[in-house]
Amino acid sequence: IFFTVGRHSASPASRPRKADAACAVLVLPPSTRVLAMATAAASGGGGKAELEAVCAQPWHVVVIGGGLAGNSAAHSALEHGASVLLLDKSPFCGGNSTKATSGINGTFTRTQADKHIEDSVASFVEDTTKSAQDLARPELIEVLCGESGPAVEWLQRRFALDLSLVSRLGGHSHERTHRGKERFPGMTITYGLMTRFEDVAKREPARAALRNRVKVTELVRDHAAPGAPVRGVRFVELDKKGAEVPHVYTVHADTVVIASGGYGADFSASSLLMRHRPDVARFATTNGAHCTGDGIKMAVAAGADTIDMDVVQVHPTGLVDPREPDAKVKFLAAEALRGSGGFLLDANGRRFTNELEKRDYVTGKMMANKAPFRLVLNAAASRTIEWHCKHYEGRGLMKKLTGDELAREIGVPRAALAAEFDAYSRGAAAHADAHGRKFFVGMPVSIDDEYFYVAVVTPVVHYTMGGVRVSPDAEVLDADGRPLPGLYATGEVMGGIHGRNRLGGSSLLDCVVFGRVAGRVAARYILSRQIGAPGAAAGA
């Protein structure tokens, strides 16, 4: 599903700052080759001749991964004068980013200003640090939170995206998670950047190109010694069944940005999930089959260090499909549903937790109580997030029930469920919820409400906080903390950004923030090498 986005001039946040202004003077290398249009590339068409043409063309930046992180890095590099080749092993781009359902965090945004929401970077840093717990890394958190407002503004102005709604998710002190009026925000944002990149590739094939159904297998370095600069990638083509075509291609570039995602669906022989967290492998996952840790494995082979590999987020609300209750891959119930008034009931029809606590906390409470668990929104709450509810209902993952029907489905007396709802409502009105919830939508809740949207939910492997070790400039680091020249990372492939627990709304955010950083710093590195600046060889 694609949609047209308008063309607007870049926002001030997307223009080079003074320190980076020189990046805009990069000169594209001359090329007379004309590549196939991005739409043909996206279909996997072209074959060996086209791939050889792609490899023969000089590139400033190769981006591995076509989700939001990769597309953000690609656009940032383009804005700073670099040429970009984007590679993705799936038949089409998007990755897990298109599945993100709650939104993107941002502080000091025009949406917050329009709604008179008083927020601050300091508050966001405090919330993120608290969520990260003992694994908080202030230097990375400062970038994530400090660049959050400019990231949201960049999406709104540069790509004309609707991010006019804002809500408060678990673990946040303020309403700062942005989404639009329709569709899932991950889908809206990622497709906006994807279609714009395809437009550039069609108009200027010497400046931008996209190739799908190619699997990057190795990073190319100048030599095998530690600290050798990364100068491109090797890849193989995948056929329509996903099998590797037995021919290896090499494409050379000044820099490489890894944006290939995490390892939440890595059940391969070299599974990172099984190596570091075999205890969570029993859970279903929300991750696509492409999330097999390829980028981490390649980076490690090139000398990169990893960090927090045993830290895996189990999300409390994976949707159980009644037609396939044991399916290994599940759709995620957006955290925005709980932020918009949704609450959780156990097998006895009782609330058991503060639904707006951090994800690891809610998951822990579920593990200590009796399944099946149900996510419930009354009519008033569901109207604030109606598109989501109707979407899940259309997929057969949510039901629209009366109070009496809900009591019968749970298997409890109507009076018992009514009493639970009444106690919840009294606690909310008195600001004394039995489980510590402080923010409410759609109150009061009554067994006689017009209807309820109801879904059975279960904990699922959702996000891997571990990954390659990076600097605040998105440089990939070795075990001694030194940058690997020419190699950058963004998105879930990075480790250490979120510490022990990721806040809702910060996944799309780290894709955009560190994607923009990676593209900008890669362009700066290229320029420094062109002019022979001191420190260029070290990735400065």
Coordinates of C-alpha atoms in Angstrom, one line a residue:
I1 CA 0.0 0.0 0.0
F2 CA 1.6 3.2 -1.1
F3 CA 0.3 6.8 -1.0
T4 CA 1.4 10.1 -2.5
V5 CA 3.2 12.6 -0.3
G6 CA 3.5 16.3 -1.1
R7 CA 6.9 18.0 -1.8
H8 CA 7.9 20.6 0.7
S9 CA 11.1 22.4 1.3
A10 CA 13.3 21.0 4.0
S11 CA 12.7 22.3 7.5
P12 CA 15.4 24.2 9.4
A13 CA 16.0 21.0 11.4
S14 CA 16.9 19.1 8.2
R15 CA 19.3 21.7 6.9
P16 CA 23.0 21.3 7.7
R17 CA 24.1 23.1 10.8
K18 CA 27.1 25.3 10.6
A19 CA 29.4 22.6 11.8
D20 CA 28.2 20.3 9.0
A21 CA 27.6 22.9 6.3
A22 CA 30.7 21.7 4.4
C23 CA 28.9 18.4 3.7
A24 CA 26.7 20.1 1.2
V25 CA 29.6 20.7 -1.1
L26 CA 30.3 17.1 -1.9
V27 CA 30.7 16.6 -5.6
L28 CA 29.0 13.5 -7.1
P29 CA 31.3 11.3 -9.1
P30 CA 30.6 11.4 -12.8
S31 CA 28.6 8.5 -14.1
T32 CA 26.9 7.8 -17.4
R33 CA 25.3 4.6 -16.3
V34 CA 21.5 4.6 -16.2
L35 CA 20.1 2.1 -13.7
A36 CA 16.7 0.5 -13.8
M37 CA 13.9 2.4 -12.2
A38 CA 13.3 1.9 -8.5
T39 CA 10.0 0.1 -9.2
A40 CA 11.8 -2.5 -11.3
A41 CA 14.5 -2.8 -8.6
A42 CA 11.8 -3.3 -5.9
S43 CA 10.4 -6.2 -7.9
G44 CA 13.8 -7.9 -8.1
G45 CA 13.9 -7.6 -11.8
G46 CA 17.1 -6.8 -13.9
G47 CA 19.3 -9.9 -13.2
K48 CA 23.0 -10.1 -13.4
A49 CA 23.6 -7.3 -15.9
E50 CA 21.8 -4.8 -13.8
L51 CA 23.5 -5.8 -10.6
E52 CA 26.9 -5.6 -12.3
A53 CA 26.0 -2.1 -13.4
V54 CA 25.0 -1.2 -9.9
C55 CA 28.3 -2.5 -8.6
A56 CA 30.3 -0.7 -11.3
Q57 CA 28.9 2.7 -10.3
P58 CA 30.9 4.6 -7.6
W59 CA 28.8 5.2 -4.4
H60 CA 29.4 7.4 -1.4
V61 CA 27.2 5.4 0.9
V62 CA 25.8 1.9 0.9
V63 CA 22.8 1.4 3.2
I64 CA 22.0 -2.1 4.3
G65 CA 18.3 -2.3 5.1
G66 CA 15.2 -0.6 3.7
G67 CA 13.2 0.1 6.8
L68 CA 12.8 3.5 8.5
A69 CA 16.3 3.4 9.9
G70 CA 17.8 2.8 6.4
N71 CA 15.6 5.2 4.6
S72 CA 16.3 7.9 7.2
A73 CA 20.1 7.4 6.8
A74 CA 19.7 7.4 3.0
H75 CA 17.7 10.7 3.0
S76 CA 20.1 12.3 5.4
A77 CA 23.1 11.3 3.3
L78 CA 21.4 12.7 0.1
E79 CA 20.6 15.9 1.9
H80 CA 24.3 16.3 2.6
G81 CA 25.4 15.7 -0.9
A82 CA 26.2 12.0 -1.0
S83 CA 25.1 9.3 -3.5
V84 CA 23.3 6.4 -1.9
L85 CA 22.8 2.7 -2.8
L86 CA 20.1 1.1 -0.7
L87 CA 20.0 -2.7 -0.4
D88 CA 17.3 -4.9 1.2
K89 CA 17.0 -8.7 1.2
S90 CA 13.2 -8.6 1.2
P91 CA 11.0 -8.4 -1.9
F92 CA 10.0 -4.9 -0.8
C93 CA 11.2 -2.4 1.7
G94 CA 9.7 -1.4 5.0
G95 CA 10.8 -4.1 7.5
N96 CA 9.4 -4.0 11.1
S97 CA 9.1 -0.2 10.9
T98 CA 5.8 -0.5 9.0
K99 CA 4.3 -2.6 11.8
A100 CA 4.9 0.1 14.5
T101 CA 1.5 0.9 15.8
S102 CA 1.9 3.5 18.6
G103 CA 3.9 6.4 17.2
I104 CA 7.1 8.3 17.5
N105 CA 8.3 10.2 20.5
G106 CA 9.3 13.8 20.3
T107 CA 9.6 16.8 22.6
F108 CA 9.2 20.5 21.8
T109 CA 7.2 19.7 18.6
R110 CA 4.6 21.9 17.0
T111 CA 2.0 19.2 17.7
Q112 CA 2.7 19.5 21.5
A113 CA 2.7 23.3 21.2
D114 CA -0.7 23.3 19.5
K115 CA -2.1 21.2 22.3
H116 CA -0.4 23.2 25.0
I117 CA 1.6 20.2 26.3
E118 CA 4.4 21.2 28.5
D119 CA 7.3 18.8 28.0
S120 CA 11.0 19.0 28.0
V121 CA 14.1 17.2 26.8
A122 CA 15.2 16.9 30.4
S123 CA 11.9 15.1 31.3
F124 CA 12.3 12.8 28.3
V125 CA 15.9 12.0 29.3
E126 CA 14.8 11.3 32.9
D127 CA 12.0 8.9 31.7
T128 CA 14.4 7.1 29.3
T129 CA 17.1 6.9 31.9
K130 CA 14.7 5.4 34.4
S131 CA 13.5 2.9 31.9
A132 CA 17.0 1.9 30.9
Q133 CA 17.8 1.2 34.6
D134 CA 21.4 0.1 35.3
L135 CA 22.3 -0.1 31.6
A136 CA 21.5 3.6 30.9
R137 CA 24.2 5.3 28.7
P138 CA 23.8 9.1 29.1
E139 CA 25.7 10.0 26.0
L140 CA 23.4 8.0 23.8
I141 CA 20.2 8.9 25.6
E142 CA 21.1 12.6 25.2
V143 CA 21.2 12.2 21.4
L144 CA 18.0 10.2 21.3
C145 CA 16.0 12.6 23.4
G146 CA 17.7 15.9 22.3
E147 CA 17.2 15.2 18.6
S148 CA 13.6 13.9 19.1
G149 CA 11.9 17.2 18.4
P150 CA 13.9 18.0 15.2
A151 CA 13.3 14.4 14.0
V152 CA 9.5 14.8 14.3
E153 CA 9.6 18.2 12.7
W154 CA 11.8 16.8 9.8
L155 CA 9.1 14.1 9.1
Q156 CA 6.3 16.6 9.2
R157 CA 7.9 19.3 7.0
R158 CA 10.2 17.4 4.8
F159 CA 7.8 14.6 4.0
A160 CA 4.4 16.3 4.7
L161 CA 3.4 13.5 7.2
D162 CA 0.4 13.8 9.5
L163 CA 1.6 13.5 13.1
S164 CA -1.1 15.7 14.6
L165 CA -2.2 13.4 17.4
V166 CA -0.1 12.8 20.6
S167 CA -0.6 10.4 23.5
R168 CA 1.1 9.3 26.6
L169 CA 2.5 5.7 26.7
G170 CA 3.7 3.6 29.6
G171 CA 6.7 5.0 31.4
H172 CA 6.3 8.6 30.0
S173 CA 5.7 11.6 32.1
H174 CA 4.1 13.6 29.3
E175 CA 2.1 13.1 26.1
R176 CA 4.9 12.9 23.5
T177 CA 4.1 9.9 21.3
H178 CA 3.0 11.3 17.9
R179 CA 0.8 9.6 15.3
G180 CA -1.6 10.6 12.5
K181 CA -5.4 10.4 12.3
E182 CA -5.4 7.2 10.1
R183 CA -3.2 4.2 9.5
F184 CA -0.5 2.9 11.7
P185 CA 2.2 5.6 12.2
G186 CA 5.0 3.2 11.3
M187 CA 3.4 2.5 8.0
T188 CA 2.7 6.1 7.3
I189 CA 6.2 7.4 8.2
T190 CA 8.2 4.6 6.6
Y191 CA 6.2 4.6 3.3
G192 CA 6.5 8.4 3.2
L193 CA 10.3 8.1 3.2
M194 CA 10.4 5.0 0.9
T195 CA 8.3 6.6 -1.8
R196 CA 10.4 9.8 -1.7
F197 CA 13.6 7.8 -2.1
E198 CA 12.1 5.9 -5.0
D199 CA 11.3 9.3 -6.6
V200 CA 14.9 10.4 -6.3
A201 CA 16.1 7.1 -7.7
K202 CA 13.9 7.4 -10.8
R203 CA 14.9 11.1 -11.4
E204 CA 18.6 10.8 -10.6
P205 CA 19.9 7.2 -10.9
A206 CA 23.5 8.3 -10.5
R207 CA 22.6 9.8 -7.2
A208 CA 20.3 7.1 -5.7
A209 CA 19.4 3.5 -6.4
L210 CA 17.4 0.8 -4.6
R211 CA 17.9 -3.0 -5.0
N212 CA 15.6 -5.5 -3.3
R213 CA 16.0 -9.3 -3.0
V214 CA 19.8 -9.0 -2.3
K215 CA 21.4 -10.4 0.8
V216 CA 24.5 -8.6 2.0
T217 CA 26.9 -11.3 3.3
E218 CA 30.1 -9.5 4.1
L219 CA 31.7 -6.0 4.6
V220 CA 34.6 -5.2 2.3
R221 CA 37.6 -3.7 4.0
D222 CA 40.9 -2.2 2.7
H223 CA 42.8 -5.0 4.4
A224 CA 42.3 -7.6 7.2
A225 CA 44.2 -5.8 9.9
P226 CA 42.2 -4.4 12.9
G227 CA 40.8 -0.9 12.2
A228 CA 40.9 -1.3 8.4
P229 CA 38.4 1.0 6.8
V230 CA 35.2 -0.4 5.4
R231 CA 34.9 0.2 1.7
G232 CA 31.8 -1.6 0.5
V233 CA 29.9 -4.8 0.7
R234 CA 29.5 -8.2 -0.9
F235 CA 26.0 -9.6 -1.6
V236 CA 24.1 -12.3 -3.4
E237 CA 20.8 -12.1 -5.2
L238 CA 17.8 -14.0 -3.8
D239 CA 15.3 -15.6 -6.1
K240 CA 11.5 -15.3 -5.7
K241 CA 11.5 -18.2 -3.2
G242 CA 14.3 -16.5 -1.1
A243 CA 17.0 -18.9 -2.1
E244 CA 20.5 -17.5 -2.8
V245 CA 21.6 -17.3 -6.4
P246 CA 25.2 -18.7 -6.5
H247 CA 27.0 -15.6 -7.6
V248 CA 28.7 -13.0 -5.3
Y249 CA 28.7 -9.3 -6.2
T250 CA 31.0 -6.7 -4.8
V251 CA 30.1 -3.0 -4.6
H252 CA 32.6 -0.4 -3.4
A253 CA 31.7 2.7 -1.5
D254 CA 33.2 5.3 0.8
T255 CA 31.0 4.3 3.7
V256 CA 28.5 1.7 4.8
V257 CA 25.5 2.2 7.1
I258 CA 24.1 -1.0 8.7
A259 CA 20.3 -0.7 9.2
S260 CA 19.3 -4.3 9.0
G261 CA 17.3 -4.7 12.2
G262 CA 17.7 -6.9 15.3
Y263 CA 17.6 -10.6 15.9
G264 CA 14.1 -11.2 17.4
A265 CA 13.3 -13.8 14.7
D266 CA 16.8 -15.4 14.6
F267 CA 16.1 -19.1 14.9
S268 CA 18.9 -20.1 12.5
A269 CA 21.9 -22.4 13.2
S270 CA 23.9 -19.4 14.3
S271 CA 20.9 -17.9 16.3
L272 CA 21.9 -14.9 18.4
L273 CA 18.6 -15.3 20.3
M274 CA 19.3 -18.9 21.2
R275 CA 22.9 -18.0 22.2
H276 CA 22.1 -15.1 24.4
R277 CA 18.5 -15.6 25.6
P278 CA 17.3 -19.2 25.0
D279 CA 14.7 -18.7 27.8
V280 CA 12.6 -16.3 25.6
A281 CA 12.8 -18.4 22.5
R282 CA 9.6 -20.2 23.7
F283 CA 7.6 -17.0 23.2
A284 CA 6.0 -16.0 19.9
T285 CA 7.5 -13.0 18.2
T286 CA 6.3 -9.9 16.4
N287 CA 9.3 -9.7 14.2
G288 CA 9.4 -10.5 10.5
A289 CA 11.4 -13.4 9.2
H290 CA 14.1 -11.0 8.0
C291 CA 15.2 -10.1 11.6
T292 CA 18.0 -12.7 11.9
G293 CA 20.9 -10.5 13.1
D294 CA 22.7 -10.4 9.8
G295 CA 24.1 -6.9 10.3
I296 CA 25.4 -7.7 13.8
K297 CA 27.2 -10.9 12.5
M298 CA 28.8 -9.0 9.6
A299 CA 29.9 -6.2 11.8
V300 CA 31.4 -8.5 14.4
A301 CA 33.3 -10.3 11.6
A302 CA 34.8 -6.9 10.6
G303 CA 35.9 -6.2 14.2
A304 CA 32.9 -4.6 15.8
D305 CA 32.1 -5.0 19.5
T306 CA 28.6 -5.9 20.7
I307 CA 26.7 -4.8 23.8
D308 CA 23.7 -5.8 25.9
M309 CA 23.1 -8.9 23.7
D310 CA 21.2 -10.6 26.5
V311 CA 18.7 -7.8 26.8
V312 CA 15.5 -8.7 24.9
Q313 CA 12.2 -6.9 25.3
V314 CA 9.2 -9.1 25.8
H315 CA 6.1 -7.0 25.0
P316 CA 3.0 -7.7 27.0
T317 CA 0.4 -7.4 24.3
G318 CA 0.8 -9.7 21.3
L319 CA -2.5 -10.4 19.7
V320 CA -3.7 -14.0 19.8
D321 CA -5.5 -14.9 16.6
P322 CA -8.3 -17.3 17.6
R323 CA -7.9 -19.1 14.3
E324 CA -4.1 -19.7 15.0
P325 CA -3.6 -19.4 18.8
D326 CA -0.2 -21.1 18.6
A327 CA 1.2 -19.1 15.7
K328 CA 4.9 -18.3 16.2
V329 CA 4.5 -14.8 14.7
K330 CA 1.9 -12.5 16.2
F331 CA 0.6 -9.1 15.4
L332 CA 1.2 -6.4 18.1
A333 CA -1.5 -4.7 20.0
A334 CA -0.4 -1.1 19.9
E335 CA 0.7 0.4 23.3
A336 CA -1.4 3.4 22.3
L337 CA -4.4 1.3 23.0
R338 CA -3.6 1.2 26.7
G339 CA -2.5 4.9 26.5
S340 CA -6.0 5.6 25.1
G341 CA -7.9 4.0 27.9
G342 CA -7.3 0.3 27.4
F343 CA -7.0 -2.0 30.5
L344 CA -6.1 -5.6 31.1
L345 CA -8.1 -8.4 32.7
D346 CA -6.9 -11.8 33.8
A347 CA -8.6 -15.1 33.4
N348 CA -10.9 -14.2 36.3
G349 CA -11.9 -10.9 34.9
R350 CA -9.8 -8.9 37.3
R351 CA -7.4 -6.1 36.7
F352 CA -3.9 -6.9 38.0
T353 CA -1.5 -4.2 37.0
N354 CA -0.9 -0.5 36.1
E355 CA -1.3 -0.8 32.3
L356 CA 0.8 2.3 31.8
E357 CA 3.9 1.0 33.5
K358 CA 7.0 0.0 31.5
R359 CA 6.7 -3.0 29.3
D360 CA 8.9 -5.2 31.4
Y361 CA 6.8 -4.5 34.4
V362 CA 3.5 -5.3 32.8
T363 CA 4.9 -8.4 31.3
G364 CA 6.2 -9.5 34.7
K365 CA 2.7 -9.0 36.2
M366 CA 1.2 -11.1 33.4
M367 CA 3.7 -13.9 34.1
A368 CA 2.7 -13.9 37.7
N369 CA -1.1 -14.1 37.0
K370 CA -3.4 -16.4 35.2
A371 CA -4.0 -16.4 31.4
P372 CA -5.8 -15.9 29.2
F373 CA -5.4 -12.1 29.4
R374 CA -7.7 -9.7 27.6
L375 CA -7.1 -6.1 26.5
V376 CA -10.4 -4.1 26.8
L377 CA -11.5 -0.7 25.7
N378 CA -14.9 0.7 26.3
A379 CA -16.8 2.7 23.7
A380 CA -15.6 6.0 24.9
A381 CA -11.9 5.0 24.9
S382 CA -12.1 3.2 21.6
R383 CA -13.4 6.3 19.8
T384 CA -10.1 8.0 20.6
I385 CA -8.2 5.3 18.7
E386 CA -11.0 4.1 16.4
W387 CA -8.9 3.3 13.3
H388 CA -6.7 0.9 15.2
C389 CA -9.7 -0.9 16.8
K390 CA -11.5 -1.3 13.5
H391 CA -8.3 -2.5 11.9
Y392 CA -7.7 -5.2 14.5
E393 CA -11.4 -6.1 14.3
G394 CA -11.2 -6.5 10.5
R395 CA -8.2 -8.9 11.0
G396 CA -10.3 -11.0 13.4
L397 CA -8.0 -10.1 16.3
M398 CA -10.5 -8.0 18.2
K399 CA -14.2 -8.4 19.0
K400 CA -16.9 -5.9 19.6
L401 CA -18.9 -7.2 22.6
T402 CA -21.5 -6.0 25.1
G403 CA -20.7 -6.2 28.8
D404 CA -22.9 -9.3 29.1
E405 CA -21.1 -11.0 26.2
L406 CA -17.7 -10.1 27.7
A407 CA -18.7 -11.6 31.1
R408 CA -19.9 -14.8 29.3
E409 CA -16.7 -15.0 27.3
I410 CA -14.5 -14.7 30.3
G411 CA -16.7 -17.1 32.3
V412 CA -17.5 -14.9 35.2
P413 CA -20.9 -13.7 36.6
R414 CA -22.1 -10.4 35.2
A415 CA -22.2 -9.0 38.7
A416 CA -18.6 -9.8 39.4
L417 CA -17.4 -8.0 36.2
A418 CA -19.7 -5.0 36.9
A419 CA -18.1 -4.8 40.4
E420 CA -14.6 -4.8 38.9
F421 CA -15.5 -2.0 36.5
D422 CA -17.1 0.0 39.3
A423 CA -14.1 -0.3 41.5
Y424 CA -11.8 0.7 38.7
S425 CA -13.9 3.8 38.0
R426 CA -14.1 4.8 41.7
G427 CA -10.3 4.5 42.0
A428 CA -9.8 6.7 38.9
A429 CA -12.2 9.4 40.1
A430 CA -10.5 9.5 43.5
H431 CA -7.0 9.4 41.9
A432 CA -6.3 6.3 44.0
D433 CA -6.2 3.4 41.5
A434 CA -5.5 0.1 43.3
H435 CA -2.7 -0.6 40.9
G436 CA -1.2 2.8 40.7
R437 CA -2.5 4.0 37.3
K438 CA -2.5 7.8 37.2
F439 CA -3.8 8.6 33.7
F440 CA -7.2 7.7 32.4
V441 CA -9.3 8.0 29.2
G442 CA -12.9 7.0 28.6
M443 CA -13.9 7.0 32.3
P444 CA -16.1 5.8 33.9
V445 CA -16.2 2.2 32.8
S446 CA -19.6 0.4 33.3
I447 CA -20.8 -3.0 32.4
D448 CA -23.7 -1.2 30.7
D449 CA -21.4 0.8 28.3
E450 CA -22.5 0.7 24.7
Y451 CA -19.9 -1.8 23.7
F452 CA -16.3 -3.0 24.4
Y453 CA -13.5 -3.8 22.0
V454 CA -11.8 -6.9 23.3
A455 CA -8.7 -8.9 22.3
V456 CA -6.9 -11.8 23.9
V457 CA -3.2 -10.9 24.4
T458 CA 0.0 -12.7 25.4
P459 CA 3.7 -11.7 25.9
V460 CA 5.8 -11.8 22.8
V461 CA 9.4 -11.2 21.8
H462 CA 9.3 -7.7 20.4
Y463 CA 12.6 -5.9 20.4
T464 CA 16.3 -6.7 21.0
M465 CA 18.1 -4.0 22.9
G466 CA 21.5 -5.6 22.2
G467 CA 23.5 -5.0 19.1
V468 CA 26.7 -3.4 17.8
R469 CA 28.3 -0.9 20.0
V470 CA 28.0 2.7 18.7
S471 CA 29.2 6.2 19.5
P472 CA 26.8 9.2 19.8
D473 CA 27.8 9.8 16.1
A474 CA 26.4 6.4 15.1
E475 CA 30.0 5.1 14.4
V476 CA 30.4 1.4 14.9
L477 CA 33.0 0.8 17.7
D478 CA 35.5 -2.0 18.3
A479 CA 36.2 -3.6 21.7
D480 CA 38.5 -0.8 22.6
G481 CA 35.9 1.9 21.9
R482 CA 37.6 3.0 18.6
P483 CA 35.4 3.7 15.5
L484 CA 35.7 1.3 12.6
P485 CA 36.4 3.8 9.8
G486 CA 33.6 4.1 7.3
L487 CA 31.1 2.0 9.2
Y488 CA 27.9 3.3 10.8
A489 CA 24.7 1.8 12.3
T490 CA 21.2 2.9 13.0
G491 CA 18.0 1.3 14.2
E492 CA 17.6 -2.0 16.1
V493 CA 21.0 -3.2 15.0
M494 CA 22.5 -0.7 17.5
G495 CA 23.1 -1.8 21.0
G496 CA 23.0 0.2 24.2
I497 CA 20.5 3.0 23.2
H498 CA 17.6 1.8 25.4
G499 CA 19.4 0.0 28.1
R500 CA 17.4 -2.6 29.9
N501 CA 14.0 -1.6 28.6
R502 CA 12.8 0.4 25.6
L503 CA 10.0 2.9 26.0
G504 CA 7.1 2.8 23.6
G505 CA 7.5 5.2 20.8
S506 CA 11.3 5.2 20.9
S507 CA 11.8 2.5 18.3
L508 CA 10.7 4.7 15.4
L509 CA 12.5 7.5 17.1
D510 CA 15.9 5.9 17.2
C511 CA 15.5 4.9 13.5
V512 CA 15.0 8.5 12.5
V513 CA 17.4 10.2 15.0
F514 CA 20.4 7.9 14.5
G515 CA 19.5 7.4 10.8
R516 CA 19.9 11.2 10.3
V517 CA 23.1 11.2 12.4
A518 CA 24.6 8.3 10.5
G519 CA 23.9 9.9 7.1
R520 CA 25.2 13.3 8.2
V521 CA 28.4 11.9 9.8
A522 CA 29.1 9.5 6.9
A523 CA 29.0 12.5 4.6
R524 CA 31.3 14.4 6.9
Y525 CA 33.7 11.5 7.0
I526 CA 33.7 11.3 3.2
L527 CA 34.4 15.0 2.9
S528 CA 37.2 14.8 5.4
R529 CA 38.9 12.1 3.4
Q530 CA 38.5 14.1 0.1
I531 CA 40.2 17.1 1.6
G532 CA 42.7 15.1 3.7
A533 CA 41.5 16.5 7.0
P534 CA 43.4 15.3 10.1
G535 CA 41.6 12.4 11.8
A536 CA 39.9 11.3 8.5
A537 CA 41.4 7.8 8.7
A538 CA 40.0 7.4 12.2
G539 CA 36.5 8.2 11.1
A540 CA 36.3 11.7 12.6

